[in-house]
Tab-separated table of N, CA, C and O in Angstrom:
chain	number	residue	atom	x	y	z
A	1	MET	N	-17.628	56.401	11.773
A	1	MET	CA	-17.031	55.769	10.631
A	1	MET	C	-16.262	54.534	11.089
A	1	MET	O	-15.586	54.551	12.092
A	2	GLU	N	-16.385	53.460	10.309
A	2	GLU	CA	-15.765	52.189	10.661
A	2	GLU	C	-14.283	52.211	10.327
A	2	GLU	O	-13.873	52.671	9.262
A	3	THR	N	-13.467	51.684	11.238
A	3	THR	CA	-12.020	51.612	11.016
A	3	THR	C	-11.711	50.424	10.128
A	3	THR	O	-12.180	49.321	10.381
A	4	PRO	N	-10.909	50.633	9.061
A	4	PRO	CA	-10.579	49.499	8.181
A	4	PRO	C	-9.719	48.473	8.917
A	4	PRO	O	-8.926	48.812	9.783
A	5	ASN	N	-9.892	47.235	8.530
A	5	ASN	CA	-9.119	46.134	9.123
A	5	ASN	C	-7.660	46.261	8.688
A	5	ASN	O	-7.370	46.265	7.492
A	6	PRO	N	-6.712	46.365	9.637
A	6	PRO	CA	-5.308	46.505	9.255
A	6	PRO	C	-4.745	45.219	8.646
A	6	PRO	O	-3.736	45.237	7.962
A	7	ASN	N	-5.389	44.092	8.884
A	7	ASN	CA	-4.946	42.806	8.334
A	7	ASN	C	-6.090	42.156	7.563
A	7	ASN	O	-6.685	41.179	8.007
A	8	PRO	N	-6.402	42.669	6.378
A	8	PRO	CA	-7.505	42.067	5.627
A	8	PRO	C	-7.143	40.642	5.207
A	8	PRO	O	-5.976	40.331	5.013
A	9	PRO	N	-8.139	39.769	5.099
A	9	PRO	CA	-7.847	38.388	4.702
A	9	PRO	C	-7.318	38.328	3.272
A	9	PRO	O	-7.718	39.091	2.407
A	10	SER	N	-6.399	37.432	3.075
A	10	SER	CA	-5.830	37.196	1.748
A	10	SER	C	-6.637	36.103	1.061
A	10	SER	O	-7.205	35.236	1.721
A	11	PRO	N	-6.683	36.118	-0.281
A	11	PRO	CA	-7.375	35.021	-0.976
A	11	PRO	C	-6.705	33.674	-0.715
A	11	PRO	O	-7.303	32.628	-0.911
A	12	ASN	N	-5.449	33.680	-0.256
A	12	ASN	CA	-4.740	32.434	0.024
A	12	ASN	C	-4.949	31.919	1.443
A	12	ASN	O	-4.488	30.844	1.779
A	13	ASP	N	-5.626	32.711	2.278
A	13	ASP	CA	-5.892	32.276	3.642
A	13	ASP	C	-6.868	31.107	3.632
A	13	ASP	O	-7.755	31.035	2.773
A	14	PRO	N	-6.729	30.182	4.606
A	14	PRO	CA	-7.704	29.087	4.672
A	14	PRO	C	-9.068	29.643	5.035
A	14	PRO	O	-9.178	30.712	5.626
A	15	PRO	N	-10.127	28.938	4.672
A	15	PRO	CA	-11.472	29.413	5.020
A	15	PRO	C	-11.650	29.448	6.536
A	15	PRO	O	-10.994	28.720	7.271
A	16	LEU	N	-12.534	30.319	6.984
A	16	LEU	CA	-12.787	30.438	8.414
A	16	LEU	C	-13.564	29.243	8.948
A	16	LEU	O	-13.523	28.950	10.124
A	17	SER	N	-14.280	28.563	8.082
A	17	SER	CA	-14.960	27.338	8.498
A	17	SER	C	-14.574	26.239	7.523
A	17	SER	O	-14.244	26.497	6.374
A	18	PHE	N	-14.592	25.037	8.007
A	18	PHE	CA	-14.215	23.894	7.193
A	18	PHE	C	-15.458	23.170	6.726
A	18	PHE	O	-16.484	23.174	7.416
A	19	PRO	N	-15.397	22.496	5.574
A	19	PRO	CA	-16.589	21.839	5.036
A	19	PRO	C	-17.198	20.827	5.990
A	19	PRO	O	-18.389	20.629	5.993
A	20	TRP	N	-16.373	20.184	6.817
A	20	TRP	CA	-16.895	19.164	7.714
A	20	TRP	C	-17.355	19.744	9.058
A	20	TRP	O	-17.846	19.022	9.912
A	21	ALA	N	-17.209	21.029	9.248
A	21	ALA	CA	-17.538	21.636	10.536
A	21	ALA	C	-19.017	21.472	10.891
A	21	ALA	O	-19.357	21.379	12.059
A	22	ASP	N	-19.884	21.436	9.902
A	22	ASP	CA	-21.316	21.352	10.164
A	22	ASP	C	-21.850	19.930	10.066
A	22	ASP	O	-23.049	19.721	10.120
A	23	THR	N	-20.973	18.945	9.909
A	23	THR	CA	-21.439	17.570	9.794
A	23	THR	C	-21.172	16.830	11.088
A	23	THR	O	-20.381	17.248	11.927
A	24	SER	N	-21.808	15.707	11.221
A	24	SER	CA	-21.647	14.902	12.430
A	24	SER	C	-20.295	14.212	12.422
A	24	SER	O	-19.653	14.056	11.376
A	25	LEU	N	-19.873	13.769	13.577
A	25	LEU	CA	-18.620	13.033	13.699
A	25	LEU	C	-18.688	11.745	12.891
A	25	LEU	O	-17.706	11.358	12.248
A	26	GLU	N	-19.827	11.095	12.869
A	26	GLU	CA	-19.985	9.867	12.097
A	26	GLU	C	-19.804	10.121	10.606
A	26	GLU	O	-19.168	9.341	9.904
A	27	ALA	N	-20.360	11.222	10.099
A	27	ALA	CA	-20.221	11.555	8.678
A	27	ALA	C	-18.766	11.871	8.342
A	27	ALA	O	-18.261	11.467	7.291
A	28	PHE	N	-18.096	12.578	9.240
A	28	PHE	CA	-16.686	12.886	9.018
A	28	PHE	C	-15.846	11.615	9.029
A	28	PHE	O	-14.986	11.424	8.180
A	29	ASP	N	-16.103	10.713	9.982
A	29	ASP	CA	-15.375	9.442	10.028
A	29	ASP	C	-15.592	8.643	8.753
A	29	ASP	O	-14.658	8.040	8.226
A	30	LYS	N	-16.815	8.651	8.229
A	30	LYS	CA	-17.089	7.940	6.972
A	30	LYS	C	-16.298	8.558	5.826
A	30	LYS	O	-15.737	7.849	4.996
A	31	GLU	N	-16.249	9.884	5.767
A	31	GLU	CA	-15.466	10.551	4.716
A	31	GLU	C	-14.002	10.157	4.790
A	31	GLU	O	-13.360	9.903	3.774
A	32	LEU	N	-13.454	10.118	6.008
A	32	LEU	CA	-12.053	9.718	6.160
A	32	LEU	C	-11.833	8.276	5.732
A	32	LEU	O	-10.850	7.964	5.051
A	33	CYS	N	-12.741	7.388	6.111
A	33	CYS	CA	-12.609	5.982	5.708
A	33	CYS	C	-12.713	5.833	4.197
A	33	CYS	O	-11.965	5.055	3.591
A	34	ASP	N	-13.615	6.573	3.570
A	34	ASP	CA	-13.726	6.541	2.108
A	34	ASP	C	-12.442	7.039	1.454
A	34	ASP	O	-11.994	6.499	0.446
A	35	LEU	N	-11.838	8.072	2.030
A	35	LEU	CA	-10.575	8.592	1.520
A	35	LEU	C	-9.481	7.540	1.631
A	35	LEU	O	-8.700	7.330	0.689
A	36	VAL	N	-9.412	6.853	2.756
A	36	VAL	CA	-8.400	5.805	2.948
A	36	VAL	C	-8.546	4.726	1.883
A	36	VAL	O	-7.561	4.292	1.278
A	37	VAL	N	-9.762	4.285	1.624
A	37	VAL	CA	-9.994	3.259	0.602
A	37	VAL	C	-9.568	3.772	-0.774
A	37	VAL	O	-8.948	3.056	-1.555
A	38	ALA	N	-9.864	5.037	-1.060
A	38	ALA	CA	-9.559	5.597	-2.387
A	38	ALA	C	-8.059	5.732	-2.647
A	38	ALA	O	-7.611	5.571	-3.788
A	39	VAL	N	-7.277	6.024	-1.618
A	39	VAL	CA	-5.848	6.268	-1.843
A	39	VAL	C	-4.958	5.122	-1.358
A	39	VAL	O	-3.735	5.231	-1.399
A	40	ALA	N	-5.563	4.033	-0.914
A	40	ALA	CA	-4.781	2.907	-0.393
A	40	ALA	C	-3.868	2.331	-1.473
A	40	ALA	O	-4.245	2.251	-2.643
A	41	PRO	N	-2.663	1.912	-1.080
A	41	PRO	CA	-1.776	1.265	-2.050
A	41	PRO	C	-2.307	-0.117	-2.417
A	41	PRO	O	-3.081	-0.714	-1.660
A	42	ARG	N	-1.904	-0.610	-3.575
A	42	ARG	CA	-2.236	-1.979	-3.973
A	42	ARG	C	-1.310	-2.924	-3.225
A	42	ARG	O	-0.133	-2.646	-3.064
A	43	ILE	N	-1.834	-4.044	-2.782
A	43	ILE	CA	-1.058	-5.037	-2.047
A	43	ILE	C	-0.840	-6.255	-2.939
A	43	ILE	O	-1.758	-6.710	-3.621
A	44	PHE	N	0.394	-6.749	-2.927
A	44	PHE	CA	0.699	-7.943	-3.701
A	44	PHE	C	1.641	-8.848	-2.921
A	44	PHE	O	2.311	-8.419	-1.986
A	45	ALA	N	1.661	-10.097	-3.322
A	45	ALA	CA	2.600	-11.067	-2.768
A	45	ALA	C	3.570	-11.462	-3.866
A	45	ALA	O	3.200	-11.513	-5.045
A	46	VAL	N	4.796	-11.743	-3.480
A	46	VAL	CA	5.770	-12.355	-4.381
A	46	VAL	C	5.789	-13.827	-3.988
A	46	VAL	O	6.124	-14.165	-2.845
A	47	VAL	N	5.370	-14.695	-4.907
A	47	VAL	CA	5.359	-16.124	-4.624
A	47	VAL	C	6.499	-16.800	-5.368
A	47	VAL	O	6.846	-16.405	-6.482
A	48	GLN	N	7.097	-17.786	-4.729
A	48	GLN	CA	8.140	-18.592	-5.357
A	48	GLN	C	7.574	-19.970	-5.645
A	48	GLN	O	6.832	-20.525	-4.828
A	49	GLU	N	7.932	-20.499	-6.812
A	49	GLU	CA	7.485	-21.834	-7.213
A	49	GLU	C	8.708	-22.654	-7.589
A	49	GLU	O	9.658	-22.124	-8.177
A	50	TYR	N	8.668	-23.940	-7.258
A	50	TYR	CA	9.780	-24.820	-7.596
A	50	TYR	C	9.249	-26.241	-7.741
A	50	TYR	O	8.210	-26.599	-7.191
A	51	GLU	N	9.966	-27.042	-8.473
A	51	GLU	CA	9.572	-28.422	-8.725
A	51	GLU	C	10.181	-29.311	-7.645
A	51	GLU	O	11.392	-29.283	-7.432
A	52	VAL	N	9.343	-30.083	-6.953
A	52	VAL	CA	9.840	-30.982	-5.906
A	52	VAL	C	10.058	-32.395	-6.434
A	52	VAL	O	10.922	-33.116	-5.949
A	53	ASP	N	9.274	-32.779	-7.404
A	53	ASP	CA	9.416	-34.040	-8.127
A	53	ASP	C	9.061	-33.733	-9.575
A	53	ASP	O	8.390	-32.727	-9.849
A	54	PRO	N	9.475	-34.559	-10.508
A	54	PRO	CA	9.113	-34.286	-11.907
A	54	PRO	C	7.595	-34.113	-12.064
A	54	PRO	O	6.814	-34.982	-11.688
A	55	GLY	N	7.206	-32.933	-12.518
A	55	GLY	CA	5.797	-32.624	-12.731
A	55	GLY	C	5.036	-32.203	-11.491
A	55	GLY	O	3.840	-31.941	-11.565
A	56	VAL	N	5.701	-32.151	-10.335
A	56	VAL	CA	5.035	-31.769	-9.087
A	56	VAL	C	5.670	-30.484	-8.567
A	56	VAL	O	6.873	-30.445	-8.302
A	57	LYS	N	4.853	-29.436	-8.423
A	57	LYS	CA	5.358	-28.146	-7.960
A	57	LYS	C	4.933	-27.862	-6.529
A	57	LYS	O	3.915	-28.355	-6.060
A	58	ASP	N	5.722	-27.031	-5.883
A	58	ASP	CA	5.377	-26.499	-4.573
A	58	ASP	C	5.650	-25.005	-4.635
A	58	ASP	O	6.288	-24.512	-5.573
A	59	GLY	N	5.189	-24.280	-3.642
A	59	GLY	CA	5.414	-22.838	-3.651
A	59	GLY	C	5.228	-22.244	-2.281
A	59	GLY	O	4.773	-22.904	-1.350
A	60	CYS	N	5.604	-20.983	-2.176
A	60	CYS	CA	5.456	-20.269	-0.915
A	60	CYS	C	5.366	-18.776	-1.189
A	60	CYS	O	5.747	-18.303	-2.258
A	61	VAL	N	4.851	-18.056	-0.216
A	61	VAL	CA	4.863	-16.593	-0.278
A	61	VAL	C	6.209	-16.153	0.276
A	61	VAL	O	6.539	-16.433	1.425
A	62	ALA	N	6.999	-15.485	-0.548
A	62	ALA	CA	8.341	-15.070	-0.145
A	62	ALA	C	8.364	-13.632	0.377
A	62	ALA	O	9.212	-13.283	1.190
A	63	ALA	N	7.429	-12.792	-0.114
A	63	ALA	CA	7.449	-11.380	0.283
A	63	ALA	C	6.076	-10.763	0.055
A	63	ALA	O	5.251	-11.289	-0.697
A	64	TRP	N	5.883	-9.613	0.716
A	64	TRP	CA	4.685	-8.801	0.526
A	64	TRP	C	5.110	-7.442	0.006
A	64	TRP	O	6.167	-6.938	0.390
A	65	GLY	N	4.264	-6.852	-0.839
A	65	GLY	CA	4.597	-5.549	-1.387
A	65	GLY	C	3.432	-4.575	-1.349
A	65	GLY	O	2.267	-4.971	-1.312
A	66	LEU	N	3.795	-3.291	-1.364
A	66	LEU	CA	2.840	-2.188	-1.458
A	66	LEU	C	3.199	-1.373	-2.684
A	66	LEU	O	4.339	-0.908	-2.808
A	67	ALA	N	2.256	-1.198	-3.580
A	67	ALA	CA	2.471	-0.394	-4.784
A	67	ALA	C	1.621	0.866	-4.676
A	67	ALA	O	0.396	0.804	-4.709
A	68	PHE	N	2.289	1.997	-4.536
A	68	PHE	CA	1.602	3.280	-4.439
A	68	PHE	C	1.378	3.831	-5.846
A	68	PHE	O	2.161	3.572	-6.755
A	69	ASP	N	0.311	4.611	-6.026
A	69	ASP	CA	0.002	5.148	-7.350
A	69	ASP	C	1.081	6.067	-7.896
A	69	ASP	O	1.331	6.080	-9.083
A	70	ASP	N	1.712	6.826	-7.030
A	70	ASP	CA	2.640	7.845	-7.530
A	70	ASP	C	4.000	7.787	-6.847
A	70	ASP	O	4.607	8.806	-6.571
A	71	GLY	N	4.481	6.583	-6.593
A	71	GLY	CA	5.762	6.512	-5.918
A	71	GLY	C	6.381	5.147	-6.019
A	71	GLY	O	5.922	4.283	-6.770
A	72	PRO	N	7.419	4.939	-5.250
A	72	PRO	CA	8.129	3.668	-5.313
A	72	PRO	C	7.299	2.524	-4.725
A	72	PRO	O	6.321	2.737	-4.024
A	73	VAL	N	7.746	1.331	-5.030
A	73	VAL	CA	7.133	0.111	-4.528
A	73	VAL	C	7.951	-0.355	-3.330
A	73	VAL	O	9.177	-0.327	-3.365
A	74	ARG	N	7.287	-0.768	-2.277
A	74	ARG	CA	7.957	-1.272	-1.075
A	74	ARG	C	7.696	-2.772	-0.978
A	74	ARG	O	6.547	-3.204	-1.079
A	75	VAL	N	8.749	-3.538	-0.775
A	75	VAL	CA	8.640	-4.992	-0.674
A	75	VAL	C	9.402	-5.445	0.565
A	75	VAL	O	10.524	-4.999	0.801
A	76	THR	N	8.784	-6.323	1.356
A	76	THR	CA	9.413	-6.866	2.561
A	76	THR	C	9.271	-8.384	2.547
A	76	THR	O	8.172	-8.902	2.304
A	77	THR	N	10.377	-9.083	2.807
A	77	THR	CA	10.307	-10.540	2.877
A	77	THR	C	9.400	-10.954	4.034
A	77	THR	O	9.224	-10.217	5.003
A	78	THR	N	8.835	-12.150	3.925
A	78	THR	CA	7.880	-12.593	4.943
A	78	THR	C	8.521	-12.752	6.316
A	78	THR	O	7.844	-12.620	7.325
A	79	ASP	N	9.831	-12.997	6.355
A	79	ASP	CA	10.488	-13.104	7.654
A	79	ASP	C	10.996	-11.748	8.155
A	79	ASP	O	11.557	-11.647	9.244
A	80	GLY	N	10.811	-10.701	7.355
A	80	GLY	CA	11.171	-9.345	7.759
A	80	GLY	C	12.658	-9.024	7.719
A	80	GLY	O	13.063	-7.949	8.153
A	81	THR	N	13.465	-9.915	7.173
A	81	THR	CA	14.910	-9.681	7.194
A	81	THR	C	15.412	-8.812	6.047
A	81	THR	O	16.512	-8.279	6.130
A	82	ARG	N	14.627	-8.698	4.979
A	82	ARG	CA	15.050	-7.879	3.841
A	82	ARG	C	13.911	-6.993	3.383
A	82	ARG	O	12.757	-7.407	3.345
A	83	GLN	N	14.269	-5.748	3.023
A	83	GLN	CA	13.293	-4.800	2.503
A	83	GLN	C	13.863	-4.167	1.237
A	83	GLN	O	15.070	-3.946	1.139
A	84	PHE	N	12.978	-3.879	0.290
A	84	PHE	CA	13.380	-3.299	-0.984
A	84	PHE	C	12.511	-2.085	-1.281
A	84	PHE	O	11.326	-2.073	-0.959
A	85	VAL	N	13.099	-1.101	-1.918
A	85	VAL	CA	12.362	0.024	-2.483
A	85	VAL	C	12.678	-0.019	-3.975
A	85	VAL	O	13.829	0.151	-4.374
A	86	LEU	N	11.658	-0.267	-4.787
A	86	LEU	CA	11.840	-0.513	-6.217
A	86	LEU	C	10.970	0.419	-7.043
A	86	LEU	O	10.019	1.011	-6.533
A	87	LYS	N	11.268	0.503	-8.336
A	87	LYS	CA	10.482	1.369	-9.221
A	87	LYS	C	9.165	0.731	-9.634
A	87	LYS	O	8.174	1.430	-9.829
A	88	THR	N	9.158	-0.585	-9.813
A	88	THR	CA	7.947	-1.286	-10.222
A	88	THR	C	7.840	-2.598	-9.442
A	88	THR	O	8.851	-3.137	-8.993
A	89	PRO	N	6.636	-3.141	-9.301
A	89	PRO	CA	6.487	-4.435	-8.626
A	89	PRO	C	7.261	-5.549	-9.333
A	89	PRO	O	7.842	-6.420	-8.683
A	90	GLU	N	7.305	-5.506	-10.661
A	90	GLU	CA	7.968	-6.561	-11.426
A	90	GLU	C	9.462	-6.655	-11.116
A	90	GLU	O	10.063	-7.711	-11.260
A	91	ARG	N	10.059	-5.561	-10.674
A	91	ARG	CA	11.482	-5.594	-10.330
A	91	ARG	C	11.762	-6.473	-9.114
A	91	ARG	O	12.887	-6.886	-8.894
A	92	ALA	N	10.752	-6.744	-8.323
A	92	ALA	CA	10.938	-7.632	-7.171
A	92	ALA	C	11.222	-9.058	-7.613
A	92	ALA	O	11.914	-9.805	-6.914
A	93	LEU	N	10.719	-9.431	-8.783
A	93	LEU	CA	10.856	-10.813	-9.231
A	93	LEU	C	12.310	-11.245	-9.358
A	93	LEU	O	12.663	-12.375	-9.044
A	94	ARG	N	13.179	-10.351	-9.798
A	94	ARG	CA	14.589	-10.734	-9.980
A	94	ARG	C	15.273	-11.081	-8.658
A	94	ARG	O	16.261	-11.790	-8.648
A	95	TRP	N	14.747	-10.567	-7.542
A	95	TRP	CA	15.339	-10.863	-6.238
A	95	TRP	C	14.876	-12.206	-5.681
A	95	TRP	O	15.467	-12.728	-4.733
A	96	PHE	N	13.816	-12.768	-6.250
A	96	PHE	CA	13.238	-13.986	-5.688
A	96	PHE	C	13.240	-15.168	-6.657
A	96	PHE	O	12.808	-16.254	-6.293
A	97	ALA	N	13.708	-14.986	-7.865
A	97	ALA	CA	13.793	-16.075	-8.835
A	97	ALA	C	15.258	-16.498	-8.959
A	97	ALA	O	16.160	-15.745	-8.623
A	98	GLY	N	15.482	-17.713	-9.431
A	98	GLY	CA	16.853	-18.185	-9.637
A	98	GLY	C	17.060	-19.564	-9.072
A	98	GLY	O	16.171	-20.399	-9.112
A	99	ARG	N	18.207	-19.761	-8.506
A	99	ARG	CA	18.562	-21.064	-7.946
A	99	ARG	C	17.978	-21.239	-6.549
A	99	ARG	O	17.855	-20.280	-5.785
A	100	GLY	N	17.654	-22.469	-6.211
A	100	GLY	CA	17.152	-22.791	-4.884
A	100	GLY	C	18.262	-22.782	-3.854
A	100	GLY	O	19.415	-22.458	-4.147
A	101	ARG	N	17.925	-23.164	-2.666
A	101	ARG	CA	18.881	-23.123	-1.557
A	101	ARG	C	20.123	-23.957	-1.821
A	101	ARG	O	21.225	-23.553	-1.522
A	102	GLY	N	19.945	-25.138	-2.371
A	102	GLY	CA	21.096	-25.997	-2.645
A	102	GLY	C	21.755	-25.701	-3.973
A	102	GLY	O	22.753	-26.307	-4.333
A	103	GLY	N	21.203	-24.763	-4.720
A	103	GLY	CA	21.763	-24.402	-6.012
A	103	GLY	C	21.330	-25.317	-7.138
A	103	GLY	O	21.652	-25.092	-8.293
A	104	GLU	N	20.560	-26.364	-6.815
A	104	GLU	CA	20.195	-27.322	-7.854
A	104	GLU	C	18.809	-27.082	-8.441
A	104	GLU	O	18.565	-27.423	-9.585
A	105	ASP	N	17.903	-26.527	-7.709
A	105	ASP	CA	16.528	-26.348	-8.176
A	105	ASP	C	16.330	-24.948	-8.734
A	105	ASP	O	16.747	-23.975	-8.128
A	106	GLU	N	15.663	-24.881	-9.866
A	106	GLU	CA	15.287	-23.587	-10.427
A	106	GLU	C	14.039	-23.085	-9.691
A	106	GLU	O	13.073	-23.821	-9.521
A	107	VAL	N	14.100	-21.850	-9.237
A	107	VAL	CA	12.973	-21.241	-8.528
A	107	VAL	C	12.440	-20.110	-9.395
A	107	VAL	O	13.196	-19.235	-9.807
A	108	SER	N	11.138	-20.127	-9.659
A	108	SER	CA	10.535	-19.025	-10.401
A	108	SER	C	9.736	-18.167	-9.423
A	108	SER	O	9.360	-18.622	-8.345
A	109	ALA	N	9.504	-16.941	-9.800
A	109	ALA	CA	8.756	-16.016	-8.944
A	109	ALA	C	7.665	-15.341	-9.765
A	109	ALA	O	7.855	-15.051	-10.947
A	110	ARG	N	6.540	-15.113	-9.114
A	110	ARG	CA	5.416	-14.411	-9.752
A	110	ARG	C	4.779	-13.479	-8.745
A	110	ARG	O	4.932	-13.638	-7.538
A	111	LEU	N	4.032	-12.510	-9.273
A	111	LEU	CA	3.264	-11.588	-8.430
A	111	LEU	C	1.826	-12.077	-8.347
A	111	LEU	O	1.247	-12.504	-9.350
A	112	VAL	N	1.261	-12.001	-7.165
A	112	VAL	CA	-0.154	-12.292	-6.957
A	112	VAL	C	-0.752	-11.054	-6.292
A	112	VAL	O	-0.324	-10.657	-5.204
A	113	TRP	N	-1.723	-10.437	-6.971
A	113	TRP	CA	-2.326	-9.189	-6.489
A	113	TRP	C	-3.555	-9.476	-5.656
A	113	TRP	O	-4.395	-10.291	-6.029
A	114	LEU	N	-3.670	-8.799	-4.525
A	114	LEU	CA	-4.887	-8.872	-3.719
A	114	LEU	C	-5.881	-7.854	-4.258
A	114	LEU	O	-5.485	-6.787	-4.736
A	115	GLY	N	-7.161	-8.172	-4.175
A	115	GLY	CA	-8.188	-7.227	-4.592
A	115	GLY	C	-8.210	-6.037	-3.652
A	115	GLY	O	-7.812	-6.126	-2.490
A	116	ARG	N	-8.670	-4.911	-4.164
A	116	ARG	CA	-8.763	-3.708	-3.322
A	116	ARG	C	-9.809	-3.912	-2.236
A	116	ARG	O	-10.888	-4.420	-2.481
A	117	SER	N	-9.458	-3.478	-1.044
A	117	SER	CA	-10.383	-3.568	0.077
A	117	SER	C	-11.486	-2.536	-0.105
A	117	SER	O	-11.257	-1.438	-0.586
A	118	VAL	N	-12.673	-2.895	0.305
A	118	VAL	CA	-13.775	-1.934	0.247
A	118	VAL	C	-14.205	-1.520	1.638
A	118	VAL	O	-15.199	-0.848	1.810
A	119	VAL	N	-13.443	-1.942	2.658
A	119	VAL	CA	-13.798	-1.647	4.034
A	119	VAL	C	-12.649	-0.910	4.714
A	119	VAL	O	-11.503	-1.313	4.614
A	120	ALA	N	-12.982	0.166	5.383
A	120	ALA	CA	-12.022	0.861	6.236
A	120	ALA	C	-12.753	1.232	7.512
A	120	ALA	O	-13.930	1.580	7.489
A	121	ASP	N	-12.067	1.113	8.622
A	121	ASP	CA	-12.686	1.403	9.908
A	121	ASP	C	-11.601	1.824	10.879
A	121	ASP	O	-10.444	1.473	10.708
A	122	PHE	N	-11.973	2.566	11.902
A	122	PHE	CA	-11.027	2.977	12.918
A	122	PHE	C	-10.704	1.858	13.900
A	122	PHE	O	-9.718	1.915	14.602
A	123	GLU	N	-11.539	0.833	13.934
A	123	GLU	CA	-11.318	-0.309	14.816
A	123	GLU	C	-10.771	-1.463	14.003
A	123	GLU	O	-11.349	-1.849	12.999
A	124	GLN	N	-9.635	-2.030	14.437
A	124	GLN	CA	-8.984	-3.101	13.699
A	124	GLN	C	-9.909	-4.303	13.484
A	124	GLN	O	-9.983	-4.850	12.396
A	125	ALA	N	-10.625	-4.704	14.504
A	125	ALA	CA	-11.494	-5.869	14.390
A	125	ALA	C	-12.625	-5.647	13.392
A	125	ALA	O	-13.034	-6.562	12.688
A	126	GLU	N	-13.127	-4.428	13.292
A	126	GLU	CA	-14.222	-4.116	12.375
A	126	GLU	C	-13.769	-4.138	10.922
A	126	GLU	O	-14.525	-4.480	10.034
A	127	ALA	N	-12.527	-3.758	10.653
A	127	ALA	CA	-12.025	-3.682	9.287
A	127	ALA	C	-11.609	-5.049	8.761
A	127	ALA	O	-11.517	-5.243	7.561
A	128	ALA	N	-11.364	-5.979	9.647
A	128	ALA	CA	-10.893	-7.315	9.226
A	128	ALA	C	-11.997	-8.146	8.622
A	128	ALA	O	-13.126	-7.950	8.775
């Protein structure tokens, strides 16, 4: 007669084999890269615009941001000296709009969104 298992598996136990166990390393790497693309945060720039002469504008990228689907927005100035954690990307605009350096020029700020990347790779040069 067979002895019963003193520690029977629970329905909450992880499976004894994983779905990727029978696939090639290349297929698994592709699945991971596809996952990275699917859950990647949206990337945006905060640009500042100002008038240098009547009717002539100039601008610059003042900061970069990451907008996650289910969390706060992270914004870092291009020189890396200031970082923000905000509820929405639009809240970054108030930190970058207003008076210019000398206090005389009005500076406006806008968001510029980058398109979602369709490439992910384990090698930096390949993904670029």
